[in-house]
Amino acid sequence: MGSYSPAEAAAESGFSIDTLRYYEREGILPRIERSAGGRRVYSDGDLWMLGFLRCLRDTGMSIEQLRRYGELSRDETTMPERVALLEEHAASIRARMAELDATLARVEEKTDWYRAELRRTADATS
């Protein structure tokens, strides 16, 4: 099992060291082990959790939802609640994707109109 310094954990996760401390302080991350000298030492499991938190954060999960997930993840009996939280978030992502698809369709429609106008103008001057 590996052990990682805060700088290594930050580099691996893409979070800043300040964010790692904040996530621990807010209960999003479990309490991180400390070395004999009092420095944080991240484990492979911590890095896995950070990777998953990065995924959730990148999809727009709020800090409050991350906090709730972090709290739930420390209790094996809360799997149904974790599933519900992730399903709710997945539904939110799908809704945003549908909105983006509709927006993209409008942008593409306008782009097509401009291209047609450019062709019409080019044909008129030829």
mmCIF file with all atom_site columns, C-alpha atoms in Angstrom, residues 54-116:
data_model
loop_
_atom_site.group_PDB
_atom_site.id
_atom_site.type_symbol
_atom_site.label_atom_id
_atom_site.label_alt_id
_atom_site.label_comp_id
_atom_site.label_asym_id
_atom_site.label_entity_id
_atom_site.label_seq_id
_atom_site.pdbx_PDB_ins_code
_atom_site.Cartn_x
_atom_site.Cartn_y
_atom_site.Cartn_z
_atom_site.occupancy
_atom_site.B_iso_or_equiv
_atom_site.pdbx_formal_charge
_atom_site.auth_seq_id
_atom_site.auth_comp_id
_atom_site.auth_asym_id
_atom_site.auth_atom_id
_atom_site.pdbx_PDB_model_num
ATOM 1  C CA . ARG A 1 54  ? -12.794 14.919 -8.620  1.00 0.00 ? 54  ARG A CA 1
ATOM 2  C CA . CYS A 1 55  ? -15.209 13.112 -10.947 1.00 0.00 ? 55  CYS A CA 1
ATOM 3  C CA . LEU A 1 56  ? -18.215 14.259 -8.919  1.00 0.00 ? 56  LEU A CA 1
ATOM 4  C CA . ARG A 1 57  ? -16.927 17.827 -8.653  1.00 0.00 ? 57  ARG A CA 1
ATOM 5  C CA . ASP A 1 58  ? -16.213 17.964 -12.387 1.00 0.00 ? 58  ASP A CA 1
ATOM 6  C CA . THR A 1 59  ? -19.832 17.007 -13.034 1.00 0.00 ? 59  THR A CA 1
ATOM 7  C CA . GLY A 1 60  ? -21.043 19.905 -10.926 1.00 0.00 ? 60  GLY A CA 1
ATOM 8  C CA . MET A 1 61  ? -21.842 18.190 -7.639  1.00 0.00 ? 61  MET A CA 1
ATOM 9  C CA . SER A 1 62  ? -22.191 20.838 -4.967  1.00 0.00 ? 62  SER A CA 1
ATOM 10 C CA . ILE A 1 63  ? -19.965 21.048 -1.901  1.00 0.00 ? 63  ILE A CA 1
ATOM 11 C CA . GLU A 1 64  ? -22.981 20.223 0.248   1.00 0.00 ? 64  GLU A CA 1
ATOM 12 C CA . GLN A 1 65  ? -23.644 17.051 -1.758  1.00 0.00 ? 65  GLN A CA 1
ATOM 13 C CA . LEU A 1 66  ? -19.937 16.140 -1.610  1.00 0.00 ? 66  LEU A CA 1
ATOM 14 C CA . ARG A 1 67  ? -20.045 16.630 2.156   1.00 0.00 ? 67  ARG A CA 1
ATOM 15 C CA . ARG A 1 68  ? -23.087 14.369 2.412   1.00 0.00 ? 68  ARG A CA 1
ATOM 16 C CA . TYR A 1 69  ? -21.418 11.723 0.248   1.00 0.00 ? 69  TYR A CA 1
ATOM 17 C CA . GLY A 1 70  ? -18.254 11.929 2.375   1.00 0.00 ? 70  GLY A CA 1
ATOM 18 C CA . GLU A 1 71  ? -20.258 11.470 5.561   1.00 0.00 ? 71  GLU A CA 1
ATOM 19 C CA . LEU A 1 72  ? -22.185 8.553  4.132   1.00 0.00 ? 72  LEU A CA 1
ATOM 20 C CA . SER A 1 73  ? -19.087 6.843  2.758   1.00 0.00 ? 73  SER A CA 1
ATOM 21 C CA . ARG A 1 74  ? -17.721 6.327  6.270   1.00 0.00 ? 74  ARG A CA 1
ATOM 22 C CA . ASP A 1 75  ? -20.633 4.073  7.257   1.00 0.00 ? 75  ASP A CA 1
ATOM 23 C CA . GLU A 1 76  ? -21.110 0.760  5.420   1.00 0.00 ? 76  GLU A CA 1
ATOM 24 C CA . THR A 1 77  ? -24.819 0.716  6.332   1.00 0.00 ? 77  THR A CA 1
ATOM 25 C CA . THR A 1 78  ? -25.488 3.829  4.214   1.00 0.00 ? 78  THR A CA 1
ATOM 26 C CA . MET A 1 79  ? -25.089 2.255  0.795   1.00 0.00 ? 79  MET A CA 1
ATOM 27 C CA . PRO A 1 80  ? -28.775 2.797  -0.109  1.00 0.00 ? 80  PRO A CA 1
ATOM 28 C CA . GLU A 1 81  ? -28.437 6.494  0.729   1.00 0.00 ? 81  GLU A CA 1
ATOM 29 C CA . ARG A 1 82  ? -25.243 6.757  -1.325  1.00 0.00 ? 82  ARG A CA 1
ATOM 30 C CA . VAL A 1 83  ? -26.979 5.101  -4.264  1.00 0.00 ? 83  VAL A CA 1
ATOM 31 C CA . ALA A 1 84  ? -29.890 7.547  -3.935  1.00 0.00 ? 84  ALA A CA 1
ATOM 32 C CA . LEU A 1 85  ? -27.515 10.521 -3.794  1.00 0.00 ? 85  LEU A CA 1
ATOM 33 C CA . LEU A 1 86  ? -25.606 9.346  -6.877  1.00 0.00 ? 86  LEU A CA 1
ATOM 34 C CA . GLU A 1 87  ? -28.836 8.567  -8.765  1.00 0.00 ? 87  GLU A CA 1
ATOM 35 C CA . GLU A 1 88  ? -30.129 12.057 -7.981  1.00 0.00 ? 88  GLU A CA 1
ATOM 36 C CA . HIS A 1 89  ? -26.884 13.545 -9.227  1.00 0.00 ? 89  HIS A CA 1
ATOM 37 C CA . ALA A 1 90  ? -26.970 11.392 -12.378 1.00 0.00 ? 90  ALA A CA 1
ATOM 38 C CA . ALA A 1 91  ? -30.494 12.660 -13.089 1.00 0.00 ? 91  ALA A CA 1
ATOM 39 C CA . SER A 1 92  ? -29.230 16.224 -12.695 1.00 0.00 ? 92  SER A CA 1
ATOM 40 C CA . ILE A 1 93  ? -26.378 15.530 -15.135 1.00 0.00 ? 93  ILE A CA 1
ATOM 41 C CA . ARG A 1 94  ? -28.812 14.030 -17.668 1.00 0.00 ? 94  ARG A CA 1
ATOM 42 C CA . ALA A 1 95  ? -31.032 17.121 -17.398 1.00 0.00 ? 95  ALA A CA 1
ATOM 43 C CA . ARG A 1 96  ? -28.058 19.424 -17.979 1.00 0.00 ? 96  ARG A CA 1
ATOM 44 C CA . MET A 1 97  ? -26.975 17.282 -20.931 1.00 0.00 ? 97  MET A CA 1
ATOM 45 C CA . ALA A 1 98  ? -30.446 17.610 -22.458 1.00 0.00 ? 98  ALA A CA 1
ATOM 46 C CA . GLU A 1 99  ? -30.256 21.383 -22.025 1.00 0.00 ? 99  GLU A CA 1
ATOM 47 C CA . LEU A 1 100 ? -26.826 21.452 -23.652 1.00 0.00 ? 100 LEU A CA 1
ATOM 48 C CA . ASP A 1 101 ? -28.057 19.267 -26.532 1.00 0.00 ? 101 ASP A CA 1
ATOM 49 C CA . ALA A 1 102 ? -30.901 21.712 -27.153 1.00 0.00 ? 102 ALA A CA 1
ATOM 50 C CA . THR A 1 103 ? -28.514 24.660 -26.979 1.00 0.00 ? 103 THR A CA 1
ATOM 51 C CA . LEU A 1 104 ? -26.078 22.966 -29.344 1.00 0.00 ? 104 LEU A CA 1
ATOM 52 C CA . ALA A 1 105 ? -28.896 22.309 -31.805 1.00 0.00 ? 105 ALA A CA 1
ATOM 53 C CA . ARG A 1 106 ? -29.766 26.025 -31.808 1.00 0.00 ? 106 ARG A CA 1
ATOM 54 C CA . VAL A 1 107 ? -26.133 27.029 -32.327 1.00 0.00 ? 107 VAL A CA 1
ATOM 55 C CA . GLU A 1 108 ? -25.771 24.525 -35.178 1.00 0.00 ? 108 GLU A CA 1
ATOM 56 C CA . GLU A 1 109 ? -29.024 25.780 -36.719 1.00 0.00 ? 109 GLU A CA 1
ATOM 57 C CA . LYS A 1 110 ? -27.708 29.352 -36.671 1.00 0.00 ? 110 LYS A CA 1
ATOM 58 C CA . THR A 1 111 ? -24.336 28.227 -38.058 1.00 0.00 ? 111 THR A CA 1
ATOM 59 C CA . ASP A 1 112 ? -26.123 26.455 -40.910 1.00 0.00 ? 112 ASP A CA 1
ATOM 60 C CA . TRP A 1 113 ? -28.116 29.620 -41.628 1.00 0.00 ? 113 TRP A CA 1
ATOM 61 C CA . TYR A 1 114 ? -24.901 31.684 -41.801 1.00 0.00 ? 114 TYR A CA 1
ATOM 62 C CA . ARG A 1 115 ? -23.274 29.149 -44.107 1.00 0.00 ? 115 ARG A CA 1
ATOM 63 C CA . ALA A 1 116 ? -26.302 29.253 -46.384 1.00 0.00 ? 116 ALA A CA 1
#
